[in-house]
XYZ file of C-alpha atoms in Angstrom:
569
model
C 0.000 0.000 0.000
C 1.463 3.366 -1.013
C 1.289 6.161 1.522
C 1.514 9.896 0.906
C 2.301 12.592 3.492
C -0.579 14.540 5.011
C 0.936 17.868 4.023
C 1.942 18.671 0.446
C 5.581 19.586 -0.116
C 6.537 23.144 -0.934
C 7.195 24.410 -4.416
C 9.907 22.232 -6.014
C 12.079 25.179 -7.076
C 12.083 26.467 -3.482
C 13.006 22.960 -2.318
C 16.014 22.861 -4.656
C 17.139 26.343 -3.576
C 17.051 25.132 0.025
C 19.208 22.139 -0.892
C 21.645 24.267 -2.848
C 22.110 26.692 0.030
C 22.804 23.953 2.556
C 26.404 22.978 3.255
C 27.364 19.308 2.946
C 29.536 17.852 5.696
C 31.614 15.918 3.159
C 33.028 17.612 0.105
C 30.648 15.688 -2.154
C 31.465 12.309 -3.595
C 32.363 12.354 -7.258
C 29.516 11.559 -9.592
C 29.222 7.972 -10.711
C 30.207 7.131 -14.258
C 27.174 7.286 -16.523
C 25.994 4.181 -18.343
C 23.263 6.044 -20.199
C 24.804 5.627 -23.685
C 24.725 1.854 -23.146
C 21.536 1.604 -21.173
C 19.289 3.813 -23.265
C 20.093 1.931 -26.464
C 18.217 -1.315 -26.993
C 20.671 -4.088 -27.774
C 19.220 -6.725 -30.062
C 20.737 -9.928 -28.768
C 20.354 -12.767 -31.297
C 19.668 -15.287 -28.530
C 16.172 -13.844 -28.209
C 15.245 -15.802 -31.311
C 13.790 -19.227 -30.683
C 16.309 -20.960 -32.920
C 19.187 -19.839 -30.706
C 17.442 -21.186 -27.635
C 16.887 -24.490 -29.439
C 20.557 -24.582 -30.411
C 21.570 -24.089 -26.782
C 19.392 -27.063 -25.797
C 21.034 -29.232 -28.466
C 24.496 -28.282 -27.226
C 23.591 -29.165 -23.636
C 22.727 -32.691 -24.760
C 26.125 -33.012 -26.440
C 27.975 -31.757 -23.361
C 26.095 -34.281 -21.212
C 27.385 -36.986 -23.532
C 30.934 -35.706 -22.959
C 30.364 -36.019 -19.228
C 29.036 -39.553 -19.546
C 32.268 -40.457 -21.315
C 34.314 -38.683 -18.633
C 32.896 -40.746 -15.775
C 34.328 -43.840 -17.480
C 37.889 -42.456 -17.256
C 38.171 -41.482 -13.599
C 41.772 -42.684 -13.437
C 42.796 -39.666 -15.541
C 42.637 -35.935 -14.861
C 40.273 -35.325 -17.800
C 36.969 -35.445 -15.833
C 38.359 -32.863 -13.404
C 39.507 -30.589 -16.206
C 36.099 -30.908 -17.855
C 34.331 -29.794 -14.659
C 36.825 -26.975 -14.120
C 36.301 -25.678 -17.651
C 32.504 -25.859 -17.354
C 32.640 -23.850 -14.135
C 34.971 -21.217 -15.539
C 32.875 -20.906 -18.711
C 29.835 -20.185 -16.547
C 27.741 -23.138 -17.725
C 28.250 -25.740 -14.979
C 24.786 -25.038 -13.510
C 23.284 -26.898 -16.485
C 25.112 -30.080 -15.475
C 24.904 -30.197 -11.685
C 23.729 -33.821 -11.558
C 26.486 -35.030 -13.882
C 29.144 -33.095 -11.941
C 27.878 -34.528 -8.671
C 28.045 -38.072 -10.079
C 31.637 -37.636 -11.258
C 32.854 -36.108 -7.996
C 31.018 -38.717 -5.915
C 32.718 -41.460 -7.902
C 36.148 -39.847 -7.501
C 35.687 -39.297 -3.768
C 34.412 -42.818 -3.096
C 37.177 -44.355 -5.184
C 40.141 -42.384 -3.838
C 39.261 -40.812 -0.502
C 37.077 -43.439 1.112
C 38.102 -46.633 2.866
C 40.971 -48.798 1.678
C 41.672 -46.758 -1.431
C 42.755 -43.705 0.575
C 46.475 -43.116 0.171
C 46.791 -43.629 -3.573
C 46.944 -39.837 -3.889
C 50.574 -39.914 -2.813
C 51.488 -41.232 -6.226
C 49.901 -38.301 -8.069
C 51.383 -35.029 -9.267
C 50.797 -31.571 -7.835
C 48.536 -30.398 -10.662
C 45.991 -33.234 -10.466
C 46.077 -33.417 -6.657
C 45.434 -29.690 -6.222
C 42.732 -29.554 -8.910
C 40.956 -32.539 -7.381
C 41.237 -31.092 -3.873
C 39.763 -27.740 -4.959
C 36.803 -29.193 -6.848
C 35.926 -31.674 -4.112
C 36.109 -29.095 -1.331
C 34.183 -26.602 -3.396
C 31.327 -29.110 -3.691
C 31.236 -29.931 0.016
C 33.410 -33.066 0.190
C 35.666 -33.365 3.219
C 39.216 -33.635 1.956
C 42.123 -33.141 4.346
C 44.958 -30.714 3.693
C 47.226 -33.703 4.357
C 46.941 -34.655 0.682
C 49.687 -32.062 0.110
C 52.104 -33.500 2.678
C 53.796 -35.643 0.047
C 54.960 -32.434 -1.668
C 56.875 -31.281 1.418
C 60.460 -31.963 2.472
C 61.800 -33.153 5.818
C 61.605 -29.579 7.169
C 57.842 -29.548 6.540
C 58.237 -27.015 3.734
C 57.074 -27.326 0.142
C 59.850 -28.663 -2.061
C 61.688 -25.920 -3.948
C 61.632 -28.054 -7.109
C 57.867 -27.461 -7.327
C 58.636 -23.857 -8.228
C 59.333 -24.973 -11.788
C 55.875 -26.538 -12.177
C 53.832 -23.429 -12.992
C 50.741 -25.402 -13.973
C 50.774 -27.289 -10.672
C 51.595 -24.135 -8.691
C 48.584 -22.368 -10.162
C 46.277 -25.154 -8.984
C 47.969 -25.210 -5.575
C 47.452 -21.450 -5.314
C 43.761 -21.678 -6.244
C 43.218 -24.591 -3.832
C 44.820 -22.773 -0.918
C 41.994 -20.222 -0.727
C 39.523 -22.891 0.430
C 41.348 -23.172 3.752
C 39.688 -22.954 7.152
C 41.112 -21.833 10.493
C 44.307 -23.578 11.645
C 44.961 -25.230 8.275
C 48.601 -24.222 8.242
C 49.578 -26.378 5.274
C 47.170 -24.485 3.031
C 48.415 -21.174 4.428
C 51.928 -22.294 3.539
C 50.706 -23.353 0.111
C 49.280 -19.899 -0.637
C 52.482 -18.125 0.340
C 54.725 -20.611 -1.476
C 52.671 -20.630 -4.680
C 52.289 -16.845 -4.721
C 56.044 -16.269 -4.446
C 56.942 -18.678 -7.246
C 54.101 -17.675 -9.577
C 55.148 -14.025 -9.336
C 58.778 -15.005 -9.840
C 57.971 -17.116 -12.898
C 56.003 -14.231 -14.393
C 58.643 -11.608 -13.652
C 61.439 -13.727 -15.105
C 59.415 -14.806 -18.164
C 59.683 -18.495 -17.276
C 56.130 -19.213 -18.473
C 56.308 -20.038 -22.183
C 52.638 -20.983 -22.600
C 50.815 -17.685 -23.234
C 47.460 -19.050 -22.067
C 48.988 -20.283 -18.807
C 50.631 -16.892 -18.313
C 47.241 -15.171 -18.707
C 45.639 -17.542 -16.199
C 48.399 -16.873 -13.673
C 48.070 -13.090 -13.972
C 44.300 -13.333 -13.657
C 44.527 -15.587 -10.595
C 47.046 -13.356 -8.826
C 44.703 -10.419 -9.340
C 41.764 -12.306 -7.826
C 41.664 -16.052 -7.003
C 38.767 -18.176 -8.215
C 37.366 -18.818 -4.739
C 37.071 -15.076 -4.154
C 35.324 -14.567 -7.495
C 31.727 -14.889 -8.663
C 31.553 -17.191 -11.728
C 29.363 -14.882 -13.814
C 31.835 -12.007 -13.501
C 34.677 -14.235 -14.708
C 32.833 -16.079 -17.465
C 33.403 -13.640 -20.327
C 37.125 -13.354 -19.622
C 37.538 -17.124 -19.562
C 35.401 -17.675 -22.666
C 37.710 -15.378 -24.617
C 40.808 -17.050 -23.149
C 39.392 -20.544 -23.754
C 38.717 -19.745 -27.410
C 42.455 -19.232 -27.975
C 43.448 -22.596 -26.515
C 44.579 -25.405 -28.792
C 42.614 -27.973 -26.735
C 39.400 -25.926 -26.852
C 36.188 -27.931 -27.217
C 34.011 -26.178 -29.852
C 30.759 -27.579 -28.409
C 31.460 -26.176 -24.960
C 32.656 -22.876 -26.400
C 29.538 -22.388 -28.518
C 27.274 -23.226 -25.584
C 29.166 -20.836 -23.299
C 28.784 -17.958 -25.761
C 25.094 -18.622 -26.338
C 24.402 -19.023 -22.643
C 26.241 -15.805 -21.774
C 24.183 -13.839 -24.302
C 20.912 -15.441 -23.175
C 21.612 -14.531 -19.555
C 22.788 -11.040 -20.519
C 19.530 -10.379 -22.381
C 17.578 -11.522 -19.331
C 19.626 -9.240 -17.082
C 18.975 -6.287 -19.391
C 15.227 -6.777 -19.020
C 15.553 -6.935 -15.234
C 17.713 -3.817 -15.235
C 15.020 -1.930 -17.156
C 12.520 -2.732 -14.417
C 14.895 -1.470 -11.746
C 15.517 1.689 -13.758
C 11.806 2.393 -14.191
C 11.265 1.934 -10.451
C 14.158 4.269 -9.627
C 12.744 6.989 -11.867
C 9.340 6.621 -10.218
C 10.847 7.222 -6.777
C 12.101 10.641 -7.914
C 14.985 10.396 -5.446
C 17.796 11.400 -7.802
C 15.737 14.338 -9.117
C 14.551 15.723 -5.791
C 17.802 14.975 -3.967
C 20.515 16.288 -6.323
C 23.334 15.182 -4.003
C 22.237 11.550 -4.437
C 24.027 9.660 -7.188
C 22.183 7.672 -9.836
C 23.533 4.145 -9.306
C 20.914 1.994 -11.021
C 23.416 -0.070 -13.004
C 25.886 -0.429 -10.155
C 23.268 -1.589 -7.654
C 21.888 -4.107 -10.129
C 25.391 -5.488 -10.780
C 25.679 -6.223 -7.052
C 22.397 -8.140 -7.052
C 23.102 -10.183 -10.194
C 26.481 -11.107 -8.741
C 25.282 -12.778 -5.606
C 21.895 -14.055 -6.787
C 22.924 -16.460 -9.538
C 20.000 -18.787 -10.383
C 18.351 -17.343 -13.461
C 14.854 -18.087 -12.163
C 15.444 -15.573 -9.351
C 14.748 -12.460 -11.412
C 12.278 -11.020 -8.905
C 14.832 -11.483 -6.131
C 17.560 -9.692 -8.119
C 15.218 -6.787 -8.844
C 14.118 -6.444 -5.212
C 17.699 -6.664 -3.969
C 18.822 -3.967 -6.404
C 16.039 -1.762 -5.005
C 17.200 -2.432 -1.441
C 20.791 -1.521 -2.312
C 19.615 1.582 -4.176
C 17.618 2.838 -1.190
C 20.433 2.083 1.226
C 22.865 3.913 -1.038
C 20.562 6.928 -0.897
C 20.465 6.785 2.895
C 24.245 6.479 2.936
C 24.522 9.680 0.883
C 22.154 11.515 3.225
C 24.059 10.381 6.323
C 27.506 10.832 4.730
C 27.049 14.015 2.762
C 24.096 16.085 3.733
C 22.253 15.692 7.012
C 23.016 17.388 10.308
C 23.183 15.180 13.386
C 19.836 16.508 14.593
C 18.150 15.759 11.255
C 19.679 12.296 11.044
C 18.480 11.430 14.535
C 14.961 12.488 13.569
C 15.088 10.059 10.644
C 16.320 7.176 12.816
C 13.620 7.875 15.418
C 10.865 8.043 12.786
C 11.946 4.722 11.302
C 12.152 3.090 14.709
C 8.667 4.226 15.735
C 7.245 3.223 12.329
C 4.661 5.977 12.383
C 3.887 7.654 9.062
C 2.495 10.638 10.984
C 6.069 11.480 11.994
C 6.931 12.369 8.412
C 5.817 15.949 9.099
C 8.588 16.283 11.680
C 11.296 15.422 9.151
C 13.167 17.984 7.058
C 11.623 18.331 3.634
C 14.465 16.597 1.784
C 14.162 13.559 4.091
C 10.433 13.082 3.624
C 10.636 11.584 0.139
C 13.372 9.168 1.222
C 11.484 8.111 4.353
C 8.355 7.510 2.317
C 10.278 5.515 -0.307
C 11.670 3.209 2.400
C 8.289 2.937 4.147
C 6.473 2.018 0.942
C 9.177 -0.427 -0.132
C 9.008 -2.325 3.165
C 5.243 -2.584 2.797
C 5.618 -3.762 -0.809
C 8.007 -6.575 0.135
C 5.896 -7.556 3.142
C 2.769 -7.698 0.975
C 4.485 -9.913 -1.632
C 5.741 -12.335 1.024
C 2.367 -12.452 2.804
C 0.676 -13.223 -0.499
C 3.174 -15.927 -1.493
C 4.074 -17.533 1.845
C 1.453 -16.383 4.347
C 4.109 -14.862 6.631
C 3.932 -11.467 8.323
C 7.460 -10.076 8.108
C 7.143 -6.311 8.666
C 8.766 -6.522 12.157
C 11.767 -8.317 10.643
C 12.110 -5.878 7.740
C 11.849 -2.902 10.085
C 14.684 -4.306 12.193
C 16.879 -4.597 9.084
C 16.451 -0.920 8.272
C 16.583 0.301 11.876
C 19.850 -1.518 12.598
C 21.363 -0.176 9.395
C 20.400 3.452 10.057
C 21.637 3.210 13.646
C 25.015 1.996 12.429
C 25.477 4.773 9.869
C 24.212 7.232 12.500
C 27.021 6.051 14.769
C 29.543 6.770 12.012
C 28.063 10.234 11.502
C 28.515 10.935 15.227
C 32.138 9.805 15.072
C 32.763 12.119 12.157
C 31.069 15.165 13.680
C 32.816 14.642 17.027
C 36.226 14.042 15.438
C 36.410 10.652 17.147
C 38.610 7.814 15.872
C 37.126 4.575 17.248
C 39.142 1.596 18.428
C 39.418 -1.336 16.036
C 36.890 -3.391 18.003
C 34.506 -0.453 18.220
C 34.805 0.250 14.510
C 34.501 -3.337 13.260
C 31.540 -4.186 15.502
C 29.644 -1.302 13.947
C 31.104 -1.668 10.447
C 29.768 -5.172 9.893
C 26.267 -3.638 10.108
C 27.011 -0.334 8.342
C 28.323 -2.332 5.372
C 24.592 -2.918 4.653
C 25.329 -6.621 4.261
C 23.067 -7.826 7.101
C 20.228 -5.564 5.987
C 20.433 -6.800 2.397
C 20.771 -10.484 3.280
C 18.057 -10.527 5.937
C 15.556 -9.072 3.482
C 16.725 -11.356 0.678
C 16.118 -14.327 2.988
C 12.367 -13.697 2.938
C 11.977 -13.328 -0.830
C 13.889 -16.466 -1.838
C 11.748 -19.409 -2.914
C 12.191 -21.413 0.248
C 9.862 -22.044 3.183
C 10.303 -19.292 5.767
C 10.800 -20.840 9.204
C 10.671 -18.740 12.354
C 13.707 -20.497 13.843
C 15.841 -19.595 10.840
C 14.504 -16.029 10.787
C 15.323 -15.572 14.477
C 18.856 -16.935 13.958
C 19.225 -14.591 11.034
C 18.460 -11.529 13.139
C 20.975 -12.550 15.766
C 23.328 -11.944 12.848
C 24.313 -15.539 12.278
C 27.863 -16.096 11.028
C 26.634 -16.842 7.507
C 25.436 -13.222 7.458
C 28.177 -11.684 9.596
C 31.303 -12.921 7.785
C 30.290 -11.896 4.223
C 29.206 -8.518 5.611
C 32.559 -8.086 7.324
C 34.306 -8.963 4.060
C 32.275 -6.313 2.262
C 33.362 -3.676 4.773
C 37.037 -4.695 4.888
C 37.440 -4.891 1.112
C 35.599 -1.590 0.668
C 37.843 0.085 3.249
C 41.139 -1.135 1.857
C 40.239 -0.219 -1.732
C 38.493 3.135 -1.198
C 40.162 4.471 1.936
C 42.441 7.102 0.349
C 39.692 8.571 -1.850
C 37.150 8.725 0.966
C 39.567 10.286 3.448
C 40.502 12.963 0.900
C 36.811 13.826 0.530
C 36.381 13.788 4.288
C 34.827 10.731 5.912
C 34.720 8.706 9.100
C 38.022 6.887 9.862
C 38.217 3.467 8.213
C 39.934 0.219 9.200
C 43.359 1.506 8.213
C 43.064 4.791 10.155
C 41.668 3.032 13.227
C 44.509 0.501 13.220
C 47.162 3.198 12.742
C 45.678 5.282 15.536
C 45.477 2.315 17.902
C 48.886 0.753 17.218
C 51.075 3.488 15.737
C 51.511 1.428 12.559
C 52.483 3.040 9.254
C 50.387 2.901 6.068
C 52.027 -0.267 4.740
C 51.625 -2.129 8.032
C 47.983 -1.055 8.288
C 47.312 -2.228 4.714
C 48.926 -5.586 5.455
C 46.863 -5.972 8.620
C 43.681 -5.222 6.695
C 44.579 -7.931 4.164
C 45.277 -10.286 7.071
C 41.769 -9.594 8.416
C 40.276 -10.326 4.982
C 42.076 -13.681 4.795
C 41.073 -14.574 8.361
C 37.441 -13.714 7.647
C 37.502 -15.964 4.591
C 38.839 -18.808 6.757
C 35.891 -18.387 9.114
C 33.427 -18.264 6.225
C 34.961 -21.353 4.588
C 34.610 -23.223 7.870
C 30.980 -22.307 8.382
C 28.940 -25.561 8.278
C 26.364 -25.766 5.520
C 24.994 -29.306 5.852
C 23.091 -28.820 9.127
C 22.485 -25.112 8.638
C 18.996 -23.702 9.345
C 19.285 -21.837 6.046
C 18.675 -23.070 2.515
C 21.589 -23.778 0.191
C 20.364 -21.001 -2.089
C 20.575 -18.480 0.736
C 24.022 -19.695 1.811
C 25.314 -19.363 -1.760
C 23.855 -15.847 -2.039
C 25.487 -14.871 1.224
C 28.929 -16.166 0.246
C 28.611 -14.573 -3.187
C 27.987 -11.212 -1.557
C 31.441 -11.460 0.010
C 32.866 -12.406 -3.372
C 31.151 -9.511 -5.118
C 32.908 -7.059 -2.821
C 36.222 -8.192 -4.324
C 34.844 -7.716 -7.839
C 33.209 -4.330 -7.238
C 36.179 -2.845 -5.381
C 38.948 -4.560 -7.373
C 40.073 -1.316 -9.028
C 38.802 1.154 -6.428
C 35.355 2.410 -5.471
C 33.030 0.533 -7.798
C 29.895 2.023 -6.269
C 30.776 5.650 -5.609
C 33.541 6.660 -8.029
C 33.644 4.437 -11.095
C 37.065 4.111 -12.686
C 37.311 3.415 -16.440
C 38.299 -0.209 -15.830
C 35.202 -0.814 -13.729
C 32.966 0.795 -16.333
C 34.464 -1.363 -19.107
C 33.924 -4.549 -17.095
C 30.321 -3.574 -16.412
C 29.655 -2.886 -20.093
C 31.104 -6.302 -20.984
C 28.976 -7.966 -18.325
C 25.653 -6.259 -19.023
C 25.556 -4.557 -22.397
C 27.981 -6.158 -24.854
C 27.065 -9.614 -26.207
C 29.782 -12.083 -27.186
C 30.094 -12.528 -30.932
């Protein structure tokens, strides 16, 4: 149900003059890069034609035949390479049953019962690839499989440094480590040193392998979302001499089919954003329609979840607007009024808000009611109290940061991180996403969720830490609350380099905790768990080259165009 304020707003021109005369507390964030030239032009993707969809179906049948052949040759590395290629090409979701059958057969044959131990006779490449794929799919494989590659001093053998192909797989495998898995920690450090050395000294003759190494060192597979990597790998795979033309054709078709679907979803988000009027009536708010949608498509992968991607993009868009108000524009008194109005959940309080806040408050109020209505209609659950808590906790956390800024206070690391995991907006986004996924909504799971269960907390912490380390210098130049690096320097006396290294240490430690989070007996659905983990991964993608939400660098814009607007030929 839409609600309008009891009193009409003043003349719009007067409203804008009031905004223009008001002084922002931060020197204004740079405007986001515009995607209008791409977005306003309708791209005619050939996959919209029925014959292309039929062709994709034919190719899937042929790939399934390849997988049936692969399961008959488990003694070789070929089935593993087939699965790895399917995942990197972004088409493995079509073959989940076949992949599960192959990995089950491998695990039962080599890691179960009397057959365990035969791995010692295998090389680094196949052992590491097998370890990564099995762990990725939930199989319990011990880090001890790598002990045979160590010397008597419990260090990885120096001779392995010449095996770039094996080192690359060891490097990728090491990122699936959990707490206290020291061998995998060693593996990451060892592989990183030798991969960089082999690149710097031009030891890698194979050009394709060299590209894979550079790409992995920039961002490992386990920290990446498959859809954001698919185009890069498709283009790299096409240049390989061992390329399978059936898989390549399917990957290209599938990418274009999904891209066309994402364009239609993006249009719906854009139309909604225009209807809110927020970017028109609040000129200090950036238009981030494309950027917010990229976040949602990154961590909500199943293509049938279009509604969920659209709703999540709306959530992120509204939270971005609130972030601008709390970061850039509002006084402490005005911000407290907003928090109080949201907490009391009384539309009558809108008259007490400053004029520029009224439209934002109403947009949030109406959105919460819209989501609650949809869920009540579909699932019969009343969720307004839960949704309110998501927004209240978020606004309280960004209010705390505003107080720190206005008071010139640099918080301790504990103080900052306890608040930052909420101000990252991760918990607010994930808790609302939980209710709109196509799974039964159980009160026990919902209650665990709002105690900020680890499956929500760790990805949210990753989002904050990665954001801080990648955007810190730009945000501090504009004027902003101290970030992780400043808090650590202030608390310990560390220099910039030491603070950066500590922030990276925190990111790695958070990933260990997230990797160790049990999923089998979790109160949450596998879909929700995947979405949650992918949110952490998307932070690495969005902030890889800087602030991918506030200040778009050319590299970020190019990647977004490739992902959303440019079909593969």
